[in-house]
mmCIF file of C-alpha atoms in Angstrom:
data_model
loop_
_atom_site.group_PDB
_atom_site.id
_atom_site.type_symbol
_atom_site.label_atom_id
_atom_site.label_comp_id
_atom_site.label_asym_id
_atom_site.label_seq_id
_atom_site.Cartn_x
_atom_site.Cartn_y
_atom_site.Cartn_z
ATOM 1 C CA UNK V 46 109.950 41.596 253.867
ATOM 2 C CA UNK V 47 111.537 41.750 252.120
ATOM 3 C CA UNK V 48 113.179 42.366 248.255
ATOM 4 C CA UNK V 49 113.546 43.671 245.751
ATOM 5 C CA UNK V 50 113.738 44.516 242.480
ATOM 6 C CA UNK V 51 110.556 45.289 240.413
ATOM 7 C CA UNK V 52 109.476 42.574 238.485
ATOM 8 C CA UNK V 53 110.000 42.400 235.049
ATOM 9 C CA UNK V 54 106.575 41.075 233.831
ATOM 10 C CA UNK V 55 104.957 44.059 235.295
ATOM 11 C CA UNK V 56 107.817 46.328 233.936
ATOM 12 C CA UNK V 57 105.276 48.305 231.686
ATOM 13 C CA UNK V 58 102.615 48.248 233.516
ATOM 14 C CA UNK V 59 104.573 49.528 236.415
ATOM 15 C CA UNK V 60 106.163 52.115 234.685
ATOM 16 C CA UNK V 61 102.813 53.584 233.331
ATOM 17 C CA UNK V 62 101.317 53.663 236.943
ATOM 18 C CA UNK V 63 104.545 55.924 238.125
ATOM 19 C CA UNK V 64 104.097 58.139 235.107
ATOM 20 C CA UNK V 65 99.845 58.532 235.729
ATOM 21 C CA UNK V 66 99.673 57.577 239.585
ATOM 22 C CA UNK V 67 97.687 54.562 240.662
ATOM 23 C CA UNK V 68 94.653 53.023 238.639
ATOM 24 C CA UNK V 69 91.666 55.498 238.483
ATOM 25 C CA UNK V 70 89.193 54.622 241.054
ATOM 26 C CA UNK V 71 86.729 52.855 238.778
ATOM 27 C CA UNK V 72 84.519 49.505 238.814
ATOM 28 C CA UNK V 73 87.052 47.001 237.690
ATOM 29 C CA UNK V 74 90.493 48.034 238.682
ATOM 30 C CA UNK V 75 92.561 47.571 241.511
ATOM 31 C CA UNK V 76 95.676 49.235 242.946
ATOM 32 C CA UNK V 77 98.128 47.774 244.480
ATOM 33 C CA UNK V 78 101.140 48.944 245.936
ATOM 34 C CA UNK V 79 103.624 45.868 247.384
ATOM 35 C CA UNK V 80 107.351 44.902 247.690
ATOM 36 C CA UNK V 81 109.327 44.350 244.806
ATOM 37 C CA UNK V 82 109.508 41.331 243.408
ATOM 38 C CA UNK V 83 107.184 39.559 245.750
ATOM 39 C CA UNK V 84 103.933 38.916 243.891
ATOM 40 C CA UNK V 85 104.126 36.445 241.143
ATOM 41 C CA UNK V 86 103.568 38.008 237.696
ATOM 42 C CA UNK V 87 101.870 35.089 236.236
ATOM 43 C CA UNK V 88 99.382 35.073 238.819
ATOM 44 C CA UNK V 89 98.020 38.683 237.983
ATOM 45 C CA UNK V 90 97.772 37.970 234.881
ATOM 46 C CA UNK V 91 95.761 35.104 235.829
ATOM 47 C CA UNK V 92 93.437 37.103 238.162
ATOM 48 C CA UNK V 93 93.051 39.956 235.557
ATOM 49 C CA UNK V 94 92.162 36.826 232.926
ATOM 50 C CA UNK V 95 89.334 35.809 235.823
ATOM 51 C CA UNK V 96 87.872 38.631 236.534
ATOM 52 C CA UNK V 97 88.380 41.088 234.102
ATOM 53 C CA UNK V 98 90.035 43.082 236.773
ATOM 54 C CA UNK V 99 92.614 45.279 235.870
ATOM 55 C CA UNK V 100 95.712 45.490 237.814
ATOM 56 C CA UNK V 101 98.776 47.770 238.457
ATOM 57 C CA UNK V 102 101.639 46.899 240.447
ATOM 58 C CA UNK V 103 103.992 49.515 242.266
ATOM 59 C CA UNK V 104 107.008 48.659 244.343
ATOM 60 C CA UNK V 105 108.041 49.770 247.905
ATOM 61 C CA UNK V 106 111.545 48.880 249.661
ATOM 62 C CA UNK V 107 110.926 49.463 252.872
ATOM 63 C CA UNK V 108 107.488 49.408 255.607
ATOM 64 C CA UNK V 109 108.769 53.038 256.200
ATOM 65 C CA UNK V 110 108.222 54.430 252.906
ATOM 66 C CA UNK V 111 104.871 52.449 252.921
ATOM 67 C CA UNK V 112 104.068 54.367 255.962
ATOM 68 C CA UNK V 113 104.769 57.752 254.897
ATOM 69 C CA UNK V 114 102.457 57.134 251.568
ATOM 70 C CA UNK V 115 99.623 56.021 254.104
ATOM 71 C CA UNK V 116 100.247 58.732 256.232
ATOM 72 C CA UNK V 117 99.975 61.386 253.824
ATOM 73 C CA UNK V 118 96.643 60.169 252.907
ATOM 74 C CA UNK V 119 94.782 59.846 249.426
ATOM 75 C CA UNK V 120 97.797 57.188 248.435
ATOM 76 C CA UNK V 121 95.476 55.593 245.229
ATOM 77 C CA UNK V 122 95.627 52.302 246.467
ATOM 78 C CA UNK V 123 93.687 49.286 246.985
ATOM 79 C CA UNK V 124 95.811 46.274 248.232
ATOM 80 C CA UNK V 125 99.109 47.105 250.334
ATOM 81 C CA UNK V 126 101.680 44.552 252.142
ATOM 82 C CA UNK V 127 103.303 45.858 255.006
ATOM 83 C CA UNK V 128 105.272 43.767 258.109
ATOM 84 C CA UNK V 129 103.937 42.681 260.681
ATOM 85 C CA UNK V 130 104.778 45.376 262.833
ATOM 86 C CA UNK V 131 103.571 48.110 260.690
ATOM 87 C CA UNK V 132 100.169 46.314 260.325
ATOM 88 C CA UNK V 133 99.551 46.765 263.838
ATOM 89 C CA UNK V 134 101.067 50.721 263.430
ATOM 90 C CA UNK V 135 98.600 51.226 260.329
ATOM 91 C CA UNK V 136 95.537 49.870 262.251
ATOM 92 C CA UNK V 137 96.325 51.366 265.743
ATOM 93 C CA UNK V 138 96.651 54.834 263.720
ATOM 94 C CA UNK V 139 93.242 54.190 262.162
ATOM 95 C CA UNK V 140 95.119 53.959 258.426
ATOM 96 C CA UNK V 141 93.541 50.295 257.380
ATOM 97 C CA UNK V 142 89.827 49.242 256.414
ATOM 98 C CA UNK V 143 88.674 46.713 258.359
ATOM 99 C CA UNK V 144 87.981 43.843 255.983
ATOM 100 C CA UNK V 145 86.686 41.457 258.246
ATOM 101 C CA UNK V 146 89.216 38.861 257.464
ATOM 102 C CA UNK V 147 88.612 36.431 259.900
ATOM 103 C CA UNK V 148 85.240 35.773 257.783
ATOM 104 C CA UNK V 149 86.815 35.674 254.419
ATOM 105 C CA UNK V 150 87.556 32.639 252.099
ATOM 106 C CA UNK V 151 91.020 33.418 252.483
ATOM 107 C CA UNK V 152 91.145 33.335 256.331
ATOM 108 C CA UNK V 153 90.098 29.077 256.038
ATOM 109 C CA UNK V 154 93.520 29.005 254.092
ATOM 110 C CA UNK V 155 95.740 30.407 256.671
ATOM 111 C CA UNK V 156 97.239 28.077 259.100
ATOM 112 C CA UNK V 157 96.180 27.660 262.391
ATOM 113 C CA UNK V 158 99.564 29.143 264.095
ATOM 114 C CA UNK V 159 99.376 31.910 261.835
ATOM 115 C CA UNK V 160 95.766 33.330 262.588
ATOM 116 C CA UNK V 161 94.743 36.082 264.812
ATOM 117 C CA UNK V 162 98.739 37.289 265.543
ATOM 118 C CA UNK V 163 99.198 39.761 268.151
ATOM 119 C CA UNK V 164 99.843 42.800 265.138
ATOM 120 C CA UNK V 165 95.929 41.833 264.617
ATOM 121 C CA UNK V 166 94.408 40.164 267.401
ATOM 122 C CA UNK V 167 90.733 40.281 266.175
ATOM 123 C CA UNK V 168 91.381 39.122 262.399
ATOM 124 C CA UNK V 169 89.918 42.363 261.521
ATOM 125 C CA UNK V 170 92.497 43.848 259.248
ATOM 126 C CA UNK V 171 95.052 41.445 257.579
ATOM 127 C CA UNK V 172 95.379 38.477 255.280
ATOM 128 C CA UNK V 173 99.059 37.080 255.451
ATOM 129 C CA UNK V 174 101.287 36.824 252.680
ATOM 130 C CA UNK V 175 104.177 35.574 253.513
ATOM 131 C CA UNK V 176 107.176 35.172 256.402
ATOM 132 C CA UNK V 177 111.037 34.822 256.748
ATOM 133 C CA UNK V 178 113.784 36.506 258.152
ATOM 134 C CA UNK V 179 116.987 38.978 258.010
ATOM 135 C CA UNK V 180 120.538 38.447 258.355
ATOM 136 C CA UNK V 181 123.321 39.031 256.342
ATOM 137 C CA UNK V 182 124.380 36.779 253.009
ATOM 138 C CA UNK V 183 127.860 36.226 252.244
ATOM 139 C CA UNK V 184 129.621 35.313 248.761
ATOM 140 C CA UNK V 185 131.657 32.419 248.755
ATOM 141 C CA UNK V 186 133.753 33.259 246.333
ATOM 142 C CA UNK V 187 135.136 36.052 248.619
ATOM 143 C CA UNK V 188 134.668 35.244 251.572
ATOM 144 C CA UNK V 189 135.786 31.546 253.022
ATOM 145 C CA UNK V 190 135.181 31.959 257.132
ATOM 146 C CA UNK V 191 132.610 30.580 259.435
ATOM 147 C CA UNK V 192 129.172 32.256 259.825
ATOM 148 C CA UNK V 193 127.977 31.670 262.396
ATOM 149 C CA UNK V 194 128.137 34.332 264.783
ATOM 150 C CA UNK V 195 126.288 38.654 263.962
ATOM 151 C CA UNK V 196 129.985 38.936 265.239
ATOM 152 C CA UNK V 197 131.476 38.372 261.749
ATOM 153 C CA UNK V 198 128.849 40.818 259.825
ATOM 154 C CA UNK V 199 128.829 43.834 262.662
ATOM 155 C CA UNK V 200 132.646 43.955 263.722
ATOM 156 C CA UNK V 201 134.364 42.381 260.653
ATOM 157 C CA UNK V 202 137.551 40.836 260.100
ATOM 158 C CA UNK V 203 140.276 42.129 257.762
ATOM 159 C CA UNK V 204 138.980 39.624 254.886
ATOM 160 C CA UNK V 205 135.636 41.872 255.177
ATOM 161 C CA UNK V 206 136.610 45.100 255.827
ATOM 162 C CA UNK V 207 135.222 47.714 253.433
ATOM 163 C CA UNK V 208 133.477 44.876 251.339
ATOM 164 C CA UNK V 209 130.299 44.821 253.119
ATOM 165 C CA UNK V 210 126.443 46.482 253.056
ATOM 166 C CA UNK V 211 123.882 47.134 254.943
ATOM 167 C CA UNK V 212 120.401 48.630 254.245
ATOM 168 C CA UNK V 213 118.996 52.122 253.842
ATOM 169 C CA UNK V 214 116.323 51.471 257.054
ATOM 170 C CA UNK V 215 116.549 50.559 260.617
ATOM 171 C CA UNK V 216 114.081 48.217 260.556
ATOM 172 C CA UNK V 217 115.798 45.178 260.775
ATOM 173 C CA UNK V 218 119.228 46.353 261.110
ATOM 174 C CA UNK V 219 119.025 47.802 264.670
ATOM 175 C CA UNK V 220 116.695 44.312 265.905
ATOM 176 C CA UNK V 221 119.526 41.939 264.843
ATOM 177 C CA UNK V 222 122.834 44.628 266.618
ATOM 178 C CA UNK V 223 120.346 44.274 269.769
ATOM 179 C CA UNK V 224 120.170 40.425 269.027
ATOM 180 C CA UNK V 225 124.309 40.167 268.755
ATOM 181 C CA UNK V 226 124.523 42.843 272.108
ATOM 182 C CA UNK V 227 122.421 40.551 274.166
ATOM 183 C CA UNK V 228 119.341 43.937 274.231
ATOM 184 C CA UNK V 229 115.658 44.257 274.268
ATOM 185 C CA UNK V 230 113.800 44.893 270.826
ATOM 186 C CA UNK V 231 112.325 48.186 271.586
ATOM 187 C CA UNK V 232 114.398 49.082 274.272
ATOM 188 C CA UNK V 233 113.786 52.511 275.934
ATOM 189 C CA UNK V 234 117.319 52.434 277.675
ATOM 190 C CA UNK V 235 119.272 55.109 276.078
ATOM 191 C CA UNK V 236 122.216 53.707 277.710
ATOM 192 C CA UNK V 237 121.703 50.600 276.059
ATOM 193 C CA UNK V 238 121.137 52.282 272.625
ATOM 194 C CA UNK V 239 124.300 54.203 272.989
ATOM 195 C CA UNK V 240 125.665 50.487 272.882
ATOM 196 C CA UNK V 241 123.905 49.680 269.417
ATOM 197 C CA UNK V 242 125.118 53.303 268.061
ATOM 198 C CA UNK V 243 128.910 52.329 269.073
ATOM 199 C CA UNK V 244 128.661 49.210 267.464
ATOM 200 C CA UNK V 245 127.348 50.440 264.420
ATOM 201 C CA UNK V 246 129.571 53.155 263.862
ATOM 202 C CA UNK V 247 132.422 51.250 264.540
ATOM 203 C CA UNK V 248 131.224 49.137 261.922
ATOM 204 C CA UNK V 249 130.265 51.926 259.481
ATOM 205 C CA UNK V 250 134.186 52.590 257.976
ATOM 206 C CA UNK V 251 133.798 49.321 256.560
ATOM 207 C CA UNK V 252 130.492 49.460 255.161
ATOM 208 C CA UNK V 253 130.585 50.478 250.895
ATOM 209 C CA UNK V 254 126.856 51.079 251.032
ATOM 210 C CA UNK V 255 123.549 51.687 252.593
ATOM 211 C CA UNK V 256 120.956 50.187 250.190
ATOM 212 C CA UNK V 257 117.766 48.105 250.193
ATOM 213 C CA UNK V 258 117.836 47.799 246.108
ATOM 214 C CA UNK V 259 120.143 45.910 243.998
ATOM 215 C CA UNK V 260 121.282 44.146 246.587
ATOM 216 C CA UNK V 261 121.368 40.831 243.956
ATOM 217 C CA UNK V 262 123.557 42.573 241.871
ATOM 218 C CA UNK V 263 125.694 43.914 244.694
ATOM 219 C CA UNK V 264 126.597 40.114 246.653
ATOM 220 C CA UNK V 265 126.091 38.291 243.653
ATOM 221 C CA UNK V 266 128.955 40.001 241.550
ATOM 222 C CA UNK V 267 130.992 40.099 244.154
ATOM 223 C CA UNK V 268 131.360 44.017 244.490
ATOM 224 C CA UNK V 269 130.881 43.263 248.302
ATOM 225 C CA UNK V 270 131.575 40.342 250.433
ATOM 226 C CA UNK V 271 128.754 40.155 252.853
ATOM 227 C CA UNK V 272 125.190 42.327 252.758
ATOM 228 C CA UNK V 273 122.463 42.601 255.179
ATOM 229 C CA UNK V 274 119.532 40.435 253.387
ATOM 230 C CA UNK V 275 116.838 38.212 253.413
ATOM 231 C CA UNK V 276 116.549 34.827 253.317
ATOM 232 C CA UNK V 277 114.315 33.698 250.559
ATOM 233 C CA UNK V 278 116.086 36.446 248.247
ATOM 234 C CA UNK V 279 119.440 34.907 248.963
ATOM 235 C CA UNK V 280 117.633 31.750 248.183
ATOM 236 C CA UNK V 281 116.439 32.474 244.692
ATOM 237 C CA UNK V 282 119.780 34.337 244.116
ATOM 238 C CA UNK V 283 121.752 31.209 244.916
ATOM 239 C CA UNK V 284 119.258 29.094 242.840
ATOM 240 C CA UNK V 285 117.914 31.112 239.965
ATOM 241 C CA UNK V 286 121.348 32.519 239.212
ATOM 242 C CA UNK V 287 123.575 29.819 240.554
ATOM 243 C CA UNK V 288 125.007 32.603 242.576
ATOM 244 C CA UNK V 289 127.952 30.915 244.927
ATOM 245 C CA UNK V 290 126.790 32.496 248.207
ATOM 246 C CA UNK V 291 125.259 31.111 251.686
ATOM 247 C CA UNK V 292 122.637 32.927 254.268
ATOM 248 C CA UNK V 293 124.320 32.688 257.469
ATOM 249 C CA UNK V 294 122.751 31.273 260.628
ATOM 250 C CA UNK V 295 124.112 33.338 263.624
ATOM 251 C CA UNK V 296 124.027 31.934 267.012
ATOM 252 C CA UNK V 297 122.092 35.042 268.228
ATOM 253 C CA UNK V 298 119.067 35.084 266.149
ATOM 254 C CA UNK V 299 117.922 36.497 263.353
ATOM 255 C CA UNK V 300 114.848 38.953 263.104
ATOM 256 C CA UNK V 301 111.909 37.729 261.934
ATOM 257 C CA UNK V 302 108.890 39.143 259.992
ATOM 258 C CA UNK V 303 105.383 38.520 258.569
ATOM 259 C CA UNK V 304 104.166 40.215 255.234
ATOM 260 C CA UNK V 305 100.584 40.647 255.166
ATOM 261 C CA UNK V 306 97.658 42.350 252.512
ATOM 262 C CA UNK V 307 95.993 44.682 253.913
ATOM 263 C CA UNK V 308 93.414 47.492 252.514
ATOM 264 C CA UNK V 309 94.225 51.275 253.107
ATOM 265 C CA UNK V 310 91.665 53.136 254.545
ATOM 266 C CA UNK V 311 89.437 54.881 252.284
ATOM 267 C CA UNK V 312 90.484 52.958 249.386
ATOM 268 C CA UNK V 313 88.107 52.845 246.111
ATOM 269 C CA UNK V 314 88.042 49.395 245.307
ATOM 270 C CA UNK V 315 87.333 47.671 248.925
ATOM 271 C CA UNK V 316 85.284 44.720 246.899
ATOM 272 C CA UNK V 317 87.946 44.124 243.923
ATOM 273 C CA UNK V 318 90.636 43.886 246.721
ATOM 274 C CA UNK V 319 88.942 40.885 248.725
ATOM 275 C CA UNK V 320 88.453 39.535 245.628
ATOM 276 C CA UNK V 321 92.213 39.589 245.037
ATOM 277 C CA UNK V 322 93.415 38.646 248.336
ATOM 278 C CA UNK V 323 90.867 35.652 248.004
ATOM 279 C CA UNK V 324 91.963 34.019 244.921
ATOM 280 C CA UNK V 325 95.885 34.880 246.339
ATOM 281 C CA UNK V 326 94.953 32.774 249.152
ATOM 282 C CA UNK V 327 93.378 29.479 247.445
ATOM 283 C CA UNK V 328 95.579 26.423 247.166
ATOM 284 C CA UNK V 329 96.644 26.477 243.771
ATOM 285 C CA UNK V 330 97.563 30.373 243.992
ATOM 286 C CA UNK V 331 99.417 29.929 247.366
ATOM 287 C CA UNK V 332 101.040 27.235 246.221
ATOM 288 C CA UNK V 333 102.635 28.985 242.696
ATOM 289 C CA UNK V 334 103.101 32.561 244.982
ATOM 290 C CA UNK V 335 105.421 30.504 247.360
ATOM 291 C CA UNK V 336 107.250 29.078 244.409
ATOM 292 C CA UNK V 337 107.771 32.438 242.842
ATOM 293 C CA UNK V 338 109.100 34.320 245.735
ATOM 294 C CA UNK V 339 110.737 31.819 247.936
ATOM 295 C CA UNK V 340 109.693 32.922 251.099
ATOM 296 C CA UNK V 341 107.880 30.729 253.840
ATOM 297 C CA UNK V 342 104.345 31.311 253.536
ATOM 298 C CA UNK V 343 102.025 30.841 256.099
ATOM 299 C CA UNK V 344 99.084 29.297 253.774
ATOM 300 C CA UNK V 345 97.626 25.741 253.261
ATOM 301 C CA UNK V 346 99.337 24.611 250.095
ATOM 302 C CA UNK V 347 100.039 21.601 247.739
ATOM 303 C CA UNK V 348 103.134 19.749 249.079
ATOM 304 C CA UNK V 349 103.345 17.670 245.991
ATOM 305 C CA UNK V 350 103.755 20.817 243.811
ATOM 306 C CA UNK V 351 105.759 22.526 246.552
ATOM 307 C CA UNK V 352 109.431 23.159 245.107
ATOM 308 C CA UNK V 353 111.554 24.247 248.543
ATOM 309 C CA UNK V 354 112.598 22.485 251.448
ATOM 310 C CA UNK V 355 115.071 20.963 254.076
ATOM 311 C CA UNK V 356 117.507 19.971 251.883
ATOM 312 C CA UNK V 357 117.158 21.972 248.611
ATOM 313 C CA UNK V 358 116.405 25.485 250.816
ATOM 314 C CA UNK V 359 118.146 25.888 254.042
ATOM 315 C CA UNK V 360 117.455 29.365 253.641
ATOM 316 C CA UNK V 361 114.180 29.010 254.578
ATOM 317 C CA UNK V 362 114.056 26.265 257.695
ATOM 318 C CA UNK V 363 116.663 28.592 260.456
ATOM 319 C CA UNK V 364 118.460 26.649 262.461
ATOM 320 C CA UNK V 365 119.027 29.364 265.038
ATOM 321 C CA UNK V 366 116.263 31.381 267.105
ATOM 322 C CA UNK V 367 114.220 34.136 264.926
ATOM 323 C CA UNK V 368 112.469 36.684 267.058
ATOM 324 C CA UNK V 369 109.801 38.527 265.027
ATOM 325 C CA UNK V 370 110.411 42.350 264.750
ATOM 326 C CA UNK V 371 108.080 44.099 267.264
ATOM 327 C CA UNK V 372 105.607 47.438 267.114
ATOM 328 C CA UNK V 373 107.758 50.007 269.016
ATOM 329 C CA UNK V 374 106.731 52.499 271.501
ATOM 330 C CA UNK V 375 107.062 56.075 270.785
ATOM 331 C CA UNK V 376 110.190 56.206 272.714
ATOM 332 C CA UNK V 377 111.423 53.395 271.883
ATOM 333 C CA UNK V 378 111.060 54.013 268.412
ATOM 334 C CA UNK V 379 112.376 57.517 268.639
ATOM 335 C CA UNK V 380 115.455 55.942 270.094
ATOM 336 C CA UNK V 381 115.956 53.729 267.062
ATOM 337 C CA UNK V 382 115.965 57.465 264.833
ATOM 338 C CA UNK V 383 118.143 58.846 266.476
ATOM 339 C CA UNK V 384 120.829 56.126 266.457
ATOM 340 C CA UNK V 385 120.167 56.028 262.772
ATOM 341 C CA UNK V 386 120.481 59.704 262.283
ATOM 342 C CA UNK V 387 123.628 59.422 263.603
ATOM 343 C CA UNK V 388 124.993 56.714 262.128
ATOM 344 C CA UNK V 389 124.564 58.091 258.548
ATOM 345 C CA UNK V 390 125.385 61.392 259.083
#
């Protein structure tokens, strides 16, 4: 779930598919439409070099934009990579081919724990991709206390006050404010929503910014102190660009989440996208996707040619409870608008 910033490599490419739409539907192209920054460049070019597939790449921030393009129907793509909690949304709603993938090449390469989740209890629909967590990322350099507790990110201390962030979606947000107030993902208690609204919008004064992109730029230069994140991206940020910041590992939990490919229904190119997912999925691939984006991945790869773990990635091996973010009901999930209406208006 996850990041995001397009990826350079595909810069061109990416900006010719906004400008024309996604790839015409013909024999030898495939769409796909996934979070930024999240599939490794050199590996389309190596699938295009294969087989003579051409690809485009466009960028979503958020499973609820993802939705909405679904929703509206028509959406020109191929290959898409929502959370786990959207998948089983998209297939309840009747918005995803099924691809059979529990009889796919790509299915062998998932691990065991991984394979027929509750979002898709049949294997019908969903290939995963890969699987962290949110919490909140602090920078070092501004910020010296413990972190340890959601209490430091959602009712900050003076040294935090008006240098924090949050995101521009509820998705995650509201799960971990229920995980700090002790509630129920989902919860159909107004009551105990009211609770999550107070705490949010006592928080809110000291919040510079509700925003799902840049969010590098915005912790890593310092122009805030703390921002809601993920932890792989907090990972590469800290590695790649020798950023001095740390993912924090509250007592309550953080909220956990499962990317997955998946096919839109209707989509042109059914055959070029199993083909995709597929070659994603073998060894080698998995292997150089999970050293690209630096999330967990949930796929048999090469340990030897692995580059993350206990000690060099933290980030990535939680020493606190994650509970993964669930499929809400109606209610519950009109709930979870409202307080978010509020909040931001």
């Amino acid at each position: 779930m996850h990041a995001k910033i397009r990826f350079a490599a595909l810069a061109a490419a990416t900006a010719l598919s906004l400008l024309s739409g996604p790839a015409a539907h013909a024999e030898g192209t495939l769409a796909v439409y996934a979070w930024a920054d999240s599939l490794a460049p050199d590996l389309i070019a190596k699938f295009q070099k294969e087989t003579g597939i051409k690809v485009t790449v466009d960028a979503f921030s958020s499973n609820e934009d993802l939705l909405t393009k679904l929703q509206a129907g028509s959406s020109g793509y191929d290959v898409v990579t929502p959370s786990q909690h959207f998948v089983k949304i998209m297939g309840d709603s009747g918005l995803l081919e099924d691809i059979g993938a529990n009889a796919m090449p790509a299915y062998q390469q998932v691990l065991p724990e991984w394979q027929k989740p509750w979002w898709d209890p049949n294997g019908s629909y969903s290939i995963p991709l890969a699987f962290g967590n949110a919490g909140f990322t602090v920078n070092r350099d501004l910020y010296k206390g413990p972190v340890d507790s959601w209490k430091i990110y959602f009712e900050p201390g003076p040294e935090l006050q008006g240098k924090i962030a949050s995101l521009a979606q509820p998705d995650e947000v509201i799960p971990a404010a229920q995980n700090y107030l002790g509630i129920p993902y989902c919860s159909e208690d107004p009551q105990a929503m009211k609770k999550v609204l107070d705490l949010l919008m006592a928080q809110k004064p000291f919040v510079t910014a509700y925003s799902s992109d840049n969010i590098e730029n915005r912790i890593g230069s310092g122009e805030v102190a703390a921002h809601f994140w993920w932890d792989g991206n907090s990972l590469r940020l800290r590695r790649n660009d020798k950023a001095n910041v740390e993912y924090a590992m509250p007592k309550e939990g953080l909220v956990g989440w499962l990317d997955s490919y998946v096919v839109p229904k209707g989509a042109a190119n059914i055959d070029n996208a199993k083909k995709f997912i597929n070659f994603m999925a073998e060894e080698e691939n998995a292997t150089a996707q999970y050293n690209y984006y630096g999330h967990s991945t949930p796929m048999k790869i090469d340990a030897a040619k692995a580059l993350y773990n206990k000690e060099n990635a933290p980030e990535l091996f939680p020493t606190v409870p994650v509970k993964m973010g669930q499929a809400c009901s109606p209610a519950a999930q009109e709930l979870v608008t409202k307080v978010w209406t509020q909040l931001l208006q």
